[in-house]
PDB file of C-alpha atoms and ligand atoms in Angstrom:
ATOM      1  CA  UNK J   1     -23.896  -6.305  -5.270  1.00 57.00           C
ATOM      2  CA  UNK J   2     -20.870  -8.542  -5.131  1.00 64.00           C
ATOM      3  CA  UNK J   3     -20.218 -11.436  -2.520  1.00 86.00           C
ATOM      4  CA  UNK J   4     -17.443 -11.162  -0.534  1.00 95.00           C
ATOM      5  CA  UNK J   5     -15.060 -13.955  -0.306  1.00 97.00           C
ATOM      6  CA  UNK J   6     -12.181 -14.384   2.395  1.00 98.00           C
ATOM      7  CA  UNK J   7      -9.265 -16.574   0.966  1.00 98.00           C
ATOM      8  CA  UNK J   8      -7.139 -18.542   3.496  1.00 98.00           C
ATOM      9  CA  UNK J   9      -3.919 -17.759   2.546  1.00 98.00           C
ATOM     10  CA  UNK J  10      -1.808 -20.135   6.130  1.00 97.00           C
ATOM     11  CA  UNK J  11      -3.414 -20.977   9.464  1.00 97.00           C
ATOM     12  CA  UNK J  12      -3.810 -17.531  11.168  1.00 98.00           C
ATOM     13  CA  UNK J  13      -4.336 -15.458   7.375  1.00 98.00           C
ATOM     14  CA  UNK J  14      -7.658 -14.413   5.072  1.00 98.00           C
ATOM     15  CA  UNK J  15      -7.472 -11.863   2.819  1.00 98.00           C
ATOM     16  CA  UNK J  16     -10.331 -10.299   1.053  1.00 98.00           C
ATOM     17  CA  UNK J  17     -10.783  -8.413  -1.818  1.00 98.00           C
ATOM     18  CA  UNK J  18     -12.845  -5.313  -2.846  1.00 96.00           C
ATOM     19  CA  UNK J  19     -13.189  -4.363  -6.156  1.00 94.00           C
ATOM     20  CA  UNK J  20     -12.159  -1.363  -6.012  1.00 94.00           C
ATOM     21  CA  UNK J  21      -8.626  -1.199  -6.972  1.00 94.00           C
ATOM     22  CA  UNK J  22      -8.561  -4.845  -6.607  1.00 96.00           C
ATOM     23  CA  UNK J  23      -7.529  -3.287  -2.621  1.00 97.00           C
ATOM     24  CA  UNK J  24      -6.798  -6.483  -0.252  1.00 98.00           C
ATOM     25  CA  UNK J  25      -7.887  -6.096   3.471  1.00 98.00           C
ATOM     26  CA  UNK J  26      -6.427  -8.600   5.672  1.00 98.00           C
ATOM     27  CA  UNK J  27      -7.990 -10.982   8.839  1.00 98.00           C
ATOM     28  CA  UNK J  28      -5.289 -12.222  11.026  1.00 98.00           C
ATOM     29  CA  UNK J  29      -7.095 -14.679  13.672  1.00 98.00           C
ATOM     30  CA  UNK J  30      -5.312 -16.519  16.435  1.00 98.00           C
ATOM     31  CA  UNK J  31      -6.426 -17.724  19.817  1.00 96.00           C
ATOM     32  CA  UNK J  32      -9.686 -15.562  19.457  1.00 97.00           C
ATOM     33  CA  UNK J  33      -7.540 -12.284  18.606  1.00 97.00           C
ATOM     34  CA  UNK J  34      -7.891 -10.851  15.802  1.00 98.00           C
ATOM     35  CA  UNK J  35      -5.672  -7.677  13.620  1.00 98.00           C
ATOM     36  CA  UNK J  36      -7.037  -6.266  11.116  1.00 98.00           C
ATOM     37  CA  UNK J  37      -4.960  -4.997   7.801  1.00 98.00           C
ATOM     38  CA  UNK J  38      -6.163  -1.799   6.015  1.00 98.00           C
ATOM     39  CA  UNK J  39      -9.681  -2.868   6.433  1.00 98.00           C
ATOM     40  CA  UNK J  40     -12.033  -1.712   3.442  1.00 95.00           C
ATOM     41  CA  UNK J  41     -13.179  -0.310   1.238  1.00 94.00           C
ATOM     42  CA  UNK J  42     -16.881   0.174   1.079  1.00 94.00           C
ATOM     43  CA  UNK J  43     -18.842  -0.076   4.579  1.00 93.00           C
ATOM     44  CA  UNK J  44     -20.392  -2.622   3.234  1.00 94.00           C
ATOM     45  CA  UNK J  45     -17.389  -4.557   2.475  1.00 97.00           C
ATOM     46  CA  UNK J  46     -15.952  -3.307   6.265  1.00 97.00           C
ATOM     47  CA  UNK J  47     -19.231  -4.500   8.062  1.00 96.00           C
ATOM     48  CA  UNK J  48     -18.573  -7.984   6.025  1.00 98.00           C
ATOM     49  CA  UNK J  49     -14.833  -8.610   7.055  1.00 98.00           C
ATOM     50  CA  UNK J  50     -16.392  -7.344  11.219  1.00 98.00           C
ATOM     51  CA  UNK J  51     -19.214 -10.002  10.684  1.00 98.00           C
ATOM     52  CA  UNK J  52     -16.703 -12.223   9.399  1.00 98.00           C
ATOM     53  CA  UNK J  53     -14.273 -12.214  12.214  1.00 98.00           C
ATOM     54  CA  UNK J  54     -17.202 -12.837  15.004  1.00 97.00           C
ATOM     55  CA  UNK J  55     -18.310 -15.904  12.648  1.00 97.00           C
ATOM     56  CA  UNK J  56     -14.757 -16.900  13.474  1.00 97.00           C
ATOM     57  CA  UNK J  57     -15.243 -16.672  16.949  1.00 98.00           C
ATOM     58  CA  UNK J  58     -12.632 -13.598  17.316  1.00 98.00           C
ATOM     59  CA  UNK J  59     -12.184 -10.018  18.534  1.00 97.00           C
ATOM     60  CA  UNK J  60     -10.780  -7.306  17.220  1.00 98.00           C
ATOM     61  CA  UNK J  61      -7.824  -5.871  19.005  1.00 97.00           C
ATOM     62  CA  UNK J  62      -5.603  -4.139  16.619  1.00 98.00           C
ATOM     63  CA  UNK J  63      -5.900  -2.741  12.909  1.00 98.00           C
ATOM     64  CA  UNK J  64      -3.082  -2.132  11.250  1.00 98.00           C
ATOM     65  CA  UNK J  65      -3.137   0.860   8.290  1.00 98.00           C
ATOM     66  CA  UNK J  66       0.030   0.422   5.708  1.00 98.00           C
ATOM     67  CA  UNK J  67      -0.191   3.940   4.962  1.00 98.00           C
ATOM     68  CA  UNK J  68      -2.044   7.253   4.938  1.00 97.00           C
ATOM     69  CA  UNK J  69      -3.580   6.683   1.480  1.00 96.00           C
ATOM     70  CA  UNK J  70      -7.158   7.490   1.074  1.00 96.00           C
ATOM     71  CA  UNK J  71      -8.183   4.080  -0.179  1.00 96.00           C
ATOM     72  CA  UNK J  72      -6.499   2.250   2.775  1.00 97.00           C
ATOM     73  CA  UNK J  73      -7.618   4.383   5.659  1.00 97.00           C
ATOM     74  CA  UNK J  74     -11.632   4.043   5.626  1.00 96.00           C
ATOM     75  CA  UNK J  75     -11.725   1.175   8.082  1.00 97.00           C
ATOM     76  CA  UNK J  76     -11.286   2.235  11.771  1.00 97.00           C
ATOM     77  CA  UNK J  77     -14.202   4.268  12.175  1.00 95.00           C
ATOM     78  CA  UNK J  78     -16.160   1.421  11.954  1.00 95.00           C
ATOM     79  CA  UNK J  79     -14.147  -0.176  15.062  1.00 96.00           C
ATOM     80  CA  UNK J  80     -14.645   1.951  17.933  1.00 92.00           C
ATOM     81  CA  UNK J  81     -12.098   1.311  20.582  1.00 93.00           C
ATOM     82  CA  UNK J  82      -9.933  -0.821  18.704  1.00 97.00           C
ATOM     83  CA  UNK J  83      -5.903  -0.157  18.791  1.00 98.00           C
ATOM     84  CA  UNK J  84      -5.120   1.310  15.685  1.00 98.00           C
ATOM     85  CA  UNK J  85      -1.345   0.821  14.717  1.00 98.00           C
ATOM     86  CA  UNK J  86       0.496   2.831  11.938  1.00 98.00           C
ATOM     87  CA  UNK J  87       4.240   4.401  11.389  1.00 98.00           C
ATOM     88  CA  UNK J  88       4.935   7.313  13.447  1.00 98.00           C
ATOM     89  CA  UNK J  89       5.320   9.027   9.545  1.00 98.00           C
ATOM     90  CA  UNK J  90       1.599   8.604   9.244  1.00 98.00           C
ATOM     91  CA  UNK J  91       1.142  11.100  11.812  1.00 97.00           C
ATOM     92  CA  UNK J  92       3.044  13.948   9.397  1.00 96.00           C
ATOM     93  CA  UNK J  93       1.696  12.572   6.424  1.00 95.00           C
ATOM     94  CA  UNK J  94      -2.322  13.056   8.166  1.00 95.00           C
ATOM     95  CA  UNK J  95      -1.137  16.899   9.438  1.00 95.00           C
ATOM     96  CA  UNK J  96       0.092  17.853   6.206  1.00 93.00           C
ATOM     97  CA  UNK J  97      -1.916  16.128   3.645  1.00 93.00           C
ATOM     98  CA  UNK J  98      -5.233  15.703   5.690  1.00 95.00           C
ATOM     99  CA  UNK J  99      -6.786  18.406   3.440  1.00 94.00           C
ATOM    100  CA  UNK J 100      -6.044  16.512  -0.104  1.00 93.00           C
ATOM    101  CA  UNK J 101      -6.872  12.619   1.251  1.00 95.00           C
ATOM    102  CA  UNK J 102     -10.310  14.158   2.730  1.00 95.00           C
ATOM    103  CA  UNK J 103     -10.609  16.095  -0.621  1.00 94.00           C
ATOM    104  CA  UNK J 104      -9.593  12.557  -2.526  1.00 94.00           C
ATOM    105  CA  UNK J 105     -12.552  10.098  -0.445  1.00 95.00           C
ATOM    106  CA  UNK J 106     -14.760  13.085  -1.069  1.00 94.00           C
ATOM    107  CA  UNK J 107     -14.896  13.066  -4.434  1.00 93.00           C
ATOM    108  CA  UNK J 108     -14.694   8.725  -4.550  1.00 93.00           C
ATOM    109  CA  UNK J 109     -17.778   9.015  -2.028  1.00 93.00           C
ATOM    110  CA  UNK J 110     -19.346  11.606  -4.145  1.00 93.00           C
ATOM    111  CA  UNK J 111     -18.910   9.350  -7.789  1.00 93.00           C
ATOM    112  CA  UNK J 112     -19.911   6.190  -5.670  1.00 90.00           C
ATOM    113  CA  UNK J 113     -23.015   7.696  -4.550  1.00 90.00           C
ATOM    114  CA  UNK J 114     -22.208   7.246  -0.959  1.00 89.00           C
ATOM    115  CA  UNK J 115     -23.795   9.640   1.957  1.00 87.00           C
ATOM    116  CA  UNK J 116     -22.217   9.758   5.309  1.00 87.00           C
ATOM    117  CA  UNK J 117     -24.018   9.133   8.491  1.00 82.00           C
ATOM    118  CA  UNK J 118     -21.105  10.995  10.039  1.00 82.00           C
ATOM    119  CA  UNK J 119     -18.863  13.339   8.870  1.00 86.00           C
ATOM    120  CA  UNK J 120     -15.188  11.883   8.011  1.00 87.00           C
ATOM    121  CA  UNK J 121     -12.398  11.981  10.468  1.00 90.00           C
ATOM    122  CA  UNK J 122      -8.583  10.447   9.098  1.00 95.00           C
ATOM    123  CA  UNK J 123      -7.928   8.308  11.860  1.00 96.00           C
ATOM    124  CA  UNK J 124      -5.687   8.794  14.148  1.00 96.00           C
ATOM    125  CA  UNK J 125      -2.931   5.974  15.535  1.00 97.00           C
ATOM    126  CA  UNK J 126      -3.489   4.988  19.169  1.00 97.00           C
ATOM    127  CA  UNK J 127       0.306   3.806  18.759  1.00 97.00           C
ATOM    128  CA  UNK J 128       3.238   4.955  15.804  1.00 98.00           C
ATOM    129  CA  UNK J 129       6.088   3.595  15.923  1.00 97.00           C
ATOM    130  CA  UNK J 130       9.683   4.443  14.225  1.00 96.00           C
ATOM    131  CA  UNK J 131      11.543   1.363  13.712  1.00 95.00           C
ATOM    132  CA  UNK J 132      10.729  -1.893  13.556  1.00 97.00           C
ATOM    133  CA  UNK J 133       7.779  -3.063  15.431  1.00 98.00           C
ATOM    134  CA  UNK J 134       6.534  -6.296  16.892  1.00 98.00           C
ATOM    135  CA  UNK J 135       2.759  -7.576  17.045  1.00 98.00           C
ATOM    136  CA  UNK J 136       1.812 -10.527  19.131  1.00 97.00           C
ATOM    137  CA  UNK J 137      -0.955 -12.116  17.594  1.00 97.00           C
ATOM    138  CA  UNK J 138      -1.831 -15.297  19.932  1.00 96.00           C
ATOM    139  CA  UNK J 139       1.271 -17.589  18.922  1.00 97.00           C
ATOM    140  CA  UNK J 140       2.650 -15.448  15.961  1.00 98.00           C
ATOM    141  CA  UNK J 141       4.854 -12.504  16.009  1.00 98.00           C
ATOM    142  CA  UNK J 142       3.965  -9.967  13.290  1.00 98.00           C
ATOM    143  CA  UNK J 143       7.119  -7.428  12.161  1.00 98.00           C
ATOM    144  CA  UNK J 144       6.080  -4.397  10.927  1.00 98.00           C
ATOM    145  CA  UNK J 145       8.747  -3.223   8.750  1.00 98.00           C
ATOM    146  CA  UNK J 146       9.363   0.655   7.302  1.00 98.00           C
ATOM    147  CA  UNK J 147       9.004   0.258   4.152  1.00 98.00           C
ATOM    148  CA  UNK J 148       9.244   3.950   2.256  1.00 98.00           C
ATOM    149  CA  UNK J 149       9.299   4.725  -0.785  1.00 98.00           C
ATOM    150  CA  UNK J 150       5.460   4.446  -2.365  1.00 98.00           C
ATOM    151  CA  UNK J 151       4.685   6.298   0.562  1.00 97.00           C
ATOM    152  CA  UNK J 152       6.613   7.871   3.460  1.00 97.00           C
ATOM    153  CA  UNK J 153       4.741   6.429   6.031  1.00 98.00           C
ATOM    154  CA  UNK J 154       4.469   2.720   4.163  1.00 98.00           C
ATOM    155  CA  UNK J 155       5.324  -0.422   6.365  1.00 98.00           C
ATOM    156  CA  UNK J 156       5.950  -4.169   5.231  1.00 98.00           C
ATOM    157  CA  UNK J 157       4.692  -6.695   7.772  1.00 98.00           C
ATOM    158  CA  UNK J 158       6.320 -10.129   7.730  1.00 98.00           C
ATOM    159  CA  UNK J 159       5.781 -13.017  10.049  1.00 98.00           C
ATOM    160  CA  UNK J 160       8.828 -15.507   9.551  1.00 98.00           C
ATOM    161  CA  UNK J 161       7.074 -18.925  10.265  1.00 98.00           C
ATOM    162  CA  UNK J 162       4.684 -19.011   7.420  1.00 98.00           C
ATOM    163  CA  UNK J 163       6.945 -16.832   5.597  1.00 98.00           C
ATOM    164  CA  UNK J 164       4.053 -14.399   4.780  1.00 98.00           C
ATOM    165  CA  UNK J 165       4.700 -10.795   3.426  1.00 98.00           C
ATOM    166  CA  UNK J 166       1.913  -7.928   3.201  1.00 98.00           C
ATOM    167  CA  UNK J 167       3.792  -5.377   1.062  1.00 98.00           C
ATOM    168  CA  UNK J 168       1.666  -2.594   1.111  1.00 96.00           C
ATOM    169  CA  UNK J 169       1.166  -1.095  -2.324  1.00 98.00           C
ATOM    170  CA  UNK J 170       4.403  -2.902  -3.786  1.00 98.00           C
ATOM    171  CA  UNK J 171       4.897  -5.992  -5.615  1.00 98.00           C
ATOM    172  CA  UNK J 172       1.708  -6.193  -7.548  1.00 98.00           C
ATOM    173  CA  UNK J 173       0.890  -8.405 -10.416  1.00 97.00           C
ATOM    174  CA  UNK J 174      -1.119  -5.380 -11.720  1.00 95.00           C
ATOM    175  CA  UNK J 175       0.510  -2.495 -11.156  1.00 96.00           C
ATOM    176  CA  UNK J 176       4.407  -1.058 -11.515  1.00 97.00           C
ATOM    177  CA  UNK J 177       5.838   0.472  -8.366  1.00 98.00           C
ATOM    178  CA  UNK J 178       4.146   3.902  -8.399  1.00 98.00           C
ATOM    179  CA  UNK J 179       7.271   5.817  -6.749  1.00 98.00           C
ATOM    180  CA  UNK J 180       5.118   8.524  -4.719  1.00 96.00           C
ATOM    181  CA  UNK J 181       7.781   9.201  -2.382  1.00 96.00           C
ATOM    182  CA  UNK J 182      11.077   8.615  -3.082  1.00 97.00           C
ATOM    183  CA  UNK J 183      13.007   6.280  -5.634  1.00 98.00           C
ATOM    184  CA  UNK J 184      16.039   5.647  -3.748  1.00 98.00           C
ATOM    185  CA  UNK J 185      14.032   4.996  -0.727  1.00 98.00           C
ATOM    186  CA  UNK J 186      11.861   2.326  -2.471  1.00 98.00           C
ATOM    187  CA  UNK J 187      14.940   0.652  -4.075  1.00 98.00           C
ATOM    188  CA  UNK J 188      16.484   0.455  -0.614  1.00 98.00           C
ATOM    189  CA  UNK J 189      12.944  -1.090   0.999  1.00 98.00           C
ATOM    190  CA  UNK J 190      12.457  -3.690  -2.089  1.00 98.00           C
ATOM    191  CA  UNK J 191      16.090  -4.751  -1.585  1.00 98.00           C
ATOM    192  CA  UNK J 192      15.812  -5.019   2.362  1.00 98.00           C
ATOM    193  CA  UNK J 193      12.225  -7.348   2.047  1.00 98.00           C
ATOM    194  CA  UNK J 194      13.949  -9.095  -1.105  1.00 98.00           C
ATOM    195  CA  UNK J 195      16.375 -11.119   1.710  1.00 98.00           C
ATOM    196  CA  UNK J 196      13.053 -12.063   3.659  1.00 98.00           C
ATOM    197  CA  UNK J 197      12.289 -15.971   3.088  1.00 98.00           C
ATOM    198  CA  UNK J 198       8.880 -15.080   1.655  1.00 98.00           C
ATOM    199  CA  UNK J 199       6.536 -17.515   0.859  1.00 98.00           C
ATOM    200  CA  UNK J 200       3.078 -15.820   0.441  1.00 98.00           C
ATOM    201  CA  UNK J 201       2.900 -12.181  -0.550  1.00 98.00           C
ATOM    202  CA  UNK J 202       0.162 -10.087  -0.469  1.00 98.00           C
ATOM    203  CA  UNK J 203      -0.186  -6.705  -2.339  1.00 98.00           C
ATOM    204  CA  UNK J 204      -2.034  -4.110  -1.342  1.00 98.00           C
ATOM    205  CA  UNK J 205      -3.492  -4.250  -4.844  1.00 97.00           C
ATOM    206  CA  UNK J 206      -3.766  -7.326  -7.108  1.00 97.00           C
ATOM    207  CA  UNK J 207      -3.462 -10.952  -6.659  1.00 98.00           C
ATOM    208  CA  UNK J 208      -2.052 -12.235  -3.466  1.00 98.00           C
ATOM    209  CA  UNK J 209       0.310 -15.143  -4.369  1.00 98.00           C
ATOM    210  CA  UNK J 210       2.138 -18.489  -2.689  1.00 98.00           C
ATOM    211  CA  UNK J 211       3.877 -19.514  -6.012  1.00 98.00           C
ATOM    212  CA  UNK J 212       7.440 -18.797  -5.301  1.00 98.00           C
ATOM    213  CA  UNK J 213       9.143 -18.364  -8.962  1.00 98.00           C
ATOM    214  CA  UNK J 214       6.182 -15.366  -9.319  1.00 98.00           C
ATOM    215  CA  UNK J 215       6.550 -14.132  -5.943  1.00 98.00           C
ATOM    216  CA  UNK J 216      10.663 -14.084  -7.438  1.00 98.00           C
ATOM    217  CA  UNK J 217       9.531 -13.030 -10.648  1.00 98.00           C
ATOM    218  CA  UNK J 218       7.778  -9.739  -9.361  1.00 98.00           C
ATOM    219  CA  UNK J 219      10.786  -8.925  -6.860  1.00 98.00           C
ATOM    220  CA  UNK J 220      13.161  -8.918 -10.148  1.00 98.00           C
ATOM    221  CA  UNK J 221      10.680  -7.167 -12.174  1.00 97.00           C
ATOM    222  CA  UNK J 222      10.425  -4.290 -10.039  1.00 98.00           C
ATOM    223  CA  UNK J 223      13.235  -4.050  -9.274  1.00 98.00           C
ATOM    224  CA  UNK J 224      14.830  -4.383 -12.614  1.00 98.00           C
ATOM    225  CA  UNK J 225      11.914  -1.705 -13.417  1.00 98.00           C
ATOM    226  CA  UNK J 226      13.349   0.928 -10.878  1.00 98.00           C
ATOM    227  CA  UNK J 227      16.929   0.668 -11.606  1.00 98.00           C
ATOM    228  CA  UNK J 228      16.393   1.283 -15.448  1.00 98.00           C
ATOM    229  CA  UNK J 229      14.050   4.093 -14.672  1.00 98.00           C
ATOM    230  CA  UNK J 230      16.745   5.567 -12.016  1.00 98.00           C
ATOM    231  CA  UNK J 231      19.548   4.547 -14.852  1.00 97.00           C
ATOM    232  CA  UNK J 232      17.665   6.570 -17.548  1.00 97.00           C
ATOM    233  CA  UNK J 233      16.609   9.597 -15.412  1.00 97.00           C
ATOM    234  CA  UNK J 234      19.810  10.063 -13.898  1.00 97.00           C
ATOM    235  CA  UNK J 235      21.755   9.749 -17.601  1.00 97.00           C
ATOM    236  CA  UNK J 236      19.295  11.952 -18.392  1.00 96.00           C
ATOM    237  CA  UNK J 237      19.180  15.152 -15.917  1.00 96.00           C
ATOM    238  CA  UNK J 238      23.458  14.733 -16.139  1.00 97.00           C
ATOM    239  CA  UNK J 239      23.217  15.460 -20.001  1.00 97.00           C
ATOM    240  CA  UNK J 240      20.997  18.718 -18.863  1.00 96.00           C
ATOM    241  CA  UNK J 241      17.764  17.178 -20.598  1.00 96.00           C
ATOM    242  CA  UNK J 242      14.613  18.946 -19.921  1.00 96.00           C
ATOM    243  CA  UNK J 243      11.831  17.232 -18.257  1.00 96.00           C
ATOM    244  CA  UNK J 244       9.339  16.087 -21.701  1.00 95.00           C
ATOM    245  CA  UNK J 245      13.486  15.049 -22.720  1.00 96.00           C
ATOM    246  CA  UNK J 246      13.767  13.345 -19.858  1.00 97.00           C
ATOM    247  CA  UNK J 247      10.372  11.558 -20.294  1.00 96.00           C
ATOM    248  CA  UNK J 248      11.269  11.160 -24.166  1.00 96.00           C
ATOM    249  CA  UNK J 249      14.091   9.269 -23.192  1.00 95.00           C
ATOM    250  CA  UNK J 250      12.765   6.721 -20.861  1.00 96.00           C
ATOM    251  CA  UNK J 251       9.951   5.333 -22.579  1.00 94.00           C
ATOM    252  CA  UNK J 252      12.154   2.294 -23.688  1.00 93.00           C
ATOM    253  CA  UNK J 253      11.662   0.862 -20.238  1.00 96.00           C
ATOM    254  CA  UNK J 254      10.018  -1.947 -20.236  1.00 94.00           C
ATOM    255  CA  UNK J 255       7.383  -2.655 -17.564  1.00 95.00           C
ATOM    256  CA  UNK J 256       4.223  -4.886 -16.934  1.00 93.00           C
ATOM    257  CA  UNK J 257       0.533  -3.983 -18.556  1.00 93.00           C
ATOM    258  CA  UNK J 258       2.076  -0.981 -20.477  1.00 94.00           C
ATOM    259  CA  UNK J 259      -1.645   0.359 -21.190  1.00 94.00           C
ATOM    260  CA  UNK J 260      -2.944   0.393 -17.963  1.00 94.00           C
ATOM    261  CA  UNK J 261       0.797   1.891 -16.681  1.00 96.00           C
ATOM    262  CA  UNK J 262       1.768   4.456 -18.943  1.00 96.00           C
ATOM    263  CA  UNK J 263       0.136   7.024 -16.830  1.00 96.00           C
ATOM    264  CA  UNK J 264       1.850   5.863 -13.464  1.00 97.00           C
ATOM    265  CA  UNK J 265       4.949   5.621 -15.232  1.00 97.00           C
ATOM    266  CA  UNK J 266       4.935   8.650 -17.086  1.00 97.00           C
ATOM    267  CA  UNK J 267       4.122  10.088 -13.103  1.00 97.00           C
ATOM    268  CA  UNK J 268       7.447   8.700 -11.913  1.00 98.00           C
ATOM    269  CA  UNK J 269       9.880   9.612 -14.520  1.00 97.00           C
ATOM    270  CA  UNK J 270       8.722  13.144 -13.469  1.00 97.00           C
ATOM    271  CA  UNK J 271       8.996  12.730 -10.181  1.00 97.00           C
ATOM    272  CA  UNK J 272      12.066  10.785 -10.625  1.00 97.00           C
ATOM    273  CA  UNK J 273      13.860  13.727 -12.793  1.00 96.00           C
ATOM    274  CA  UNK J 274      12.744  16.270  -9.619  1.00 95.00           C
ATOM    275  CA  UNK J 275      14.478  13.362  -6.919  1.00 96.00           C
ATOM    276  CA  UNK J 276      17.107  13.663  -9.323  1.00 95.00           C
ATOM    277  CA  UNK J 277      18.422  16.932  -9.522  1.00 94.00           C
ATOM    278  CA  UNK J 278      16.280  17.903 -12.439  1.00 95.00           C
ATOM    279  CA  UNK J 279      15.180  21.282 -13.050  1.00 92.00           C
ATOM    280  CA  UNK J 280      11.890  22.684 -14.299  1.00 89.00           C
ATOM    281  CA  UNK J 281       9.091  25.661 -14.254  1.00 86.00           C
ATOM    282  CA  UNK J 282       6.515  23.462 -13.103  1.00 86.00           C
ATOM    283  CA  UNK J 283       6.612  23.551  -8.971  1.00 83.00           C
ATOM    284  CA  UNK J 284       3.901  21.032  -9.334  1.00 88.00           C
ATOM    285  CA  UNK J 285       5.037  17.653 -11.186  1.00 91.00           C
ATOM    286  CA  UNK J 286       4.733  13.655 -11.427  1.00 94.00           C
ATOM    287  CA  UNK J 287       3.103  12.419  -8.214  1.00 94.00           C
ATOM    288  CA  UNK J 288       2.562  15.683  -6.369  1.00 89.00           C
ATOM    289  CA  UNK J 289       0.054  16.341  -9.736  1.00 85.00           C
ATOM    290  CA  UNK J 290      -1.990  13.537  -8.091  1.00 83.00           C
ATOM    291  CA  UNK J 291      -2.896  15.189  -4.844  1.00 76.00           C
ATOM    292  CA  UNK J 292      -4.581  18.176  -6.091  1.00 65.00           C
TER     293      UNK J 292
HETATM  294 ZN1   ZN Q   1      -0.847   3.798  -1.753  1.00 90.08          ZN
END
């Protein structure tokens, strides 16, 4: 068993960290309200961040889910009654892939040794929004922010006077963008939260950070990261390469941990050369391989 630690990242911000994935759930607290973001992983770890907030002297009002992905969606059941706030893209993304996500925490509860009390049910928003949104949490105002790209449904939320970003599954000292959705998309949403004055980030995955030449650093580096691969893949499908071509040809790009990423990557040149006008024989390729 592992402790769980809650790290105060400004006034109103903890973040905790499961092992799993390295996944951050966040504790927002102000005047005895509190949101919740992507609460998880484990109940044990849920129950913690829950007995954690009362030891604060808060409520729960309102979680917040940055996407439909399995390993950020296990929380609300364990907070009857509680708003539960998520992109109105969610809502598609449960209807169409409910099937695969309860298929993918399935097989994680299965290898984890984990029996259910209840059945699973996805949860379901009590409020989806399109745009941008806006979260009054005692004195703060939290923006939720689309932010497609990883995922459809993915939102950014920023609060401006502490500067703080939570990017979702972007920006992540461990991981390269995994481009599940769309690459222009995710281009388009890193360059929008680039012009944000941000002065703590936190991932959805890795280490949250408040240094602000890495926070910098891991803007340019994915960035940089998607414009070679949509450089390469595009060069590539115009000169009528096939798709192990197309992968041949852009493993020059240079990204962070290469070990640990040459799977995701590999995953997104794929998907990339599909996005791209690419044609193949496969009608199942890069990311959509994941969701079997
Ligand atoms: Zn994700």
């Amino acid at each position: 068993m592992t402790t769980q630690t809650f790290q105060r990242l400004s006034p109103y911000l903890w973040v905790t960290q499961s092992p799993i994935f390295a996944t951050n759930s966040g504790v927002l607290i102000d005047a005895g309200q509190a949101c919740l973001i992507d609460p998880g992983i484990t109940e044990e770890e849920i129950r913690g961040i829950a007995r954690f907030t009362l030891e604060q002297g808060a409520s729960v009002q309102t979680i917040i889910l940055t996407h439909g992905h399995w390993d950020h969606i296990l929380g609300p059941e364990h907070f009857s009654g509680v708003k539960v706030i998520a992109h109105a893209e969610y809502k598609h993304t449960i209807a169409q892939h409910g099937e695969a996500i309860m298929r993918q925490i399935s097989r994680w509860e299965t290898e984890a040794g984990i029996l259910r009390a209840q059945p699973l049910r996805l949860p379901q928003p009590t409020l989806a929004f399109e745009s941008v949104l806006h979260v009054h949490l005692g004195q703060y105002d939290l923006r939720l922010i689309p932010a497609p790209g990883h995922a459809a449904d993915q939102i950014a939320i920023y609060e401006a006077e502490y500067g703080m970003l939570w990017a979702g599954d972007m920006l992540s000292d461990a991981e390269i963008p995994f481009v599940s959705h769309n690459l222009s998309a995710y281009q388009d949403t890193l360059a929008r939260l680039a012009a944000l004055d941000v002065r703590v980030l936190i991932p959805g995955h890795g280490m949250p950070t408040a240094d602000l030449v890495e926070i910098r650093a891991r803007f340019d580096g994915d960035q940089e990261y998607l414009q070679s691969l949509s450089t390469q893949a595009h060069a590539a499908v115009l000169a009528g390469k096939t798709l192990p071509e197309t992968v041949e040809a852009c493993t020059g790009i240079a990204f962070r941990q290469p070990q640990e990423n040459a799977g995701p990557h590999r995953l997104n040149v794929e998907s990339a050369f599909i996005e791209l006008g690419g044609i193949c024989e496969s009608p199942v390729v890069g990311w959509m391989r994941e969701e079997e």
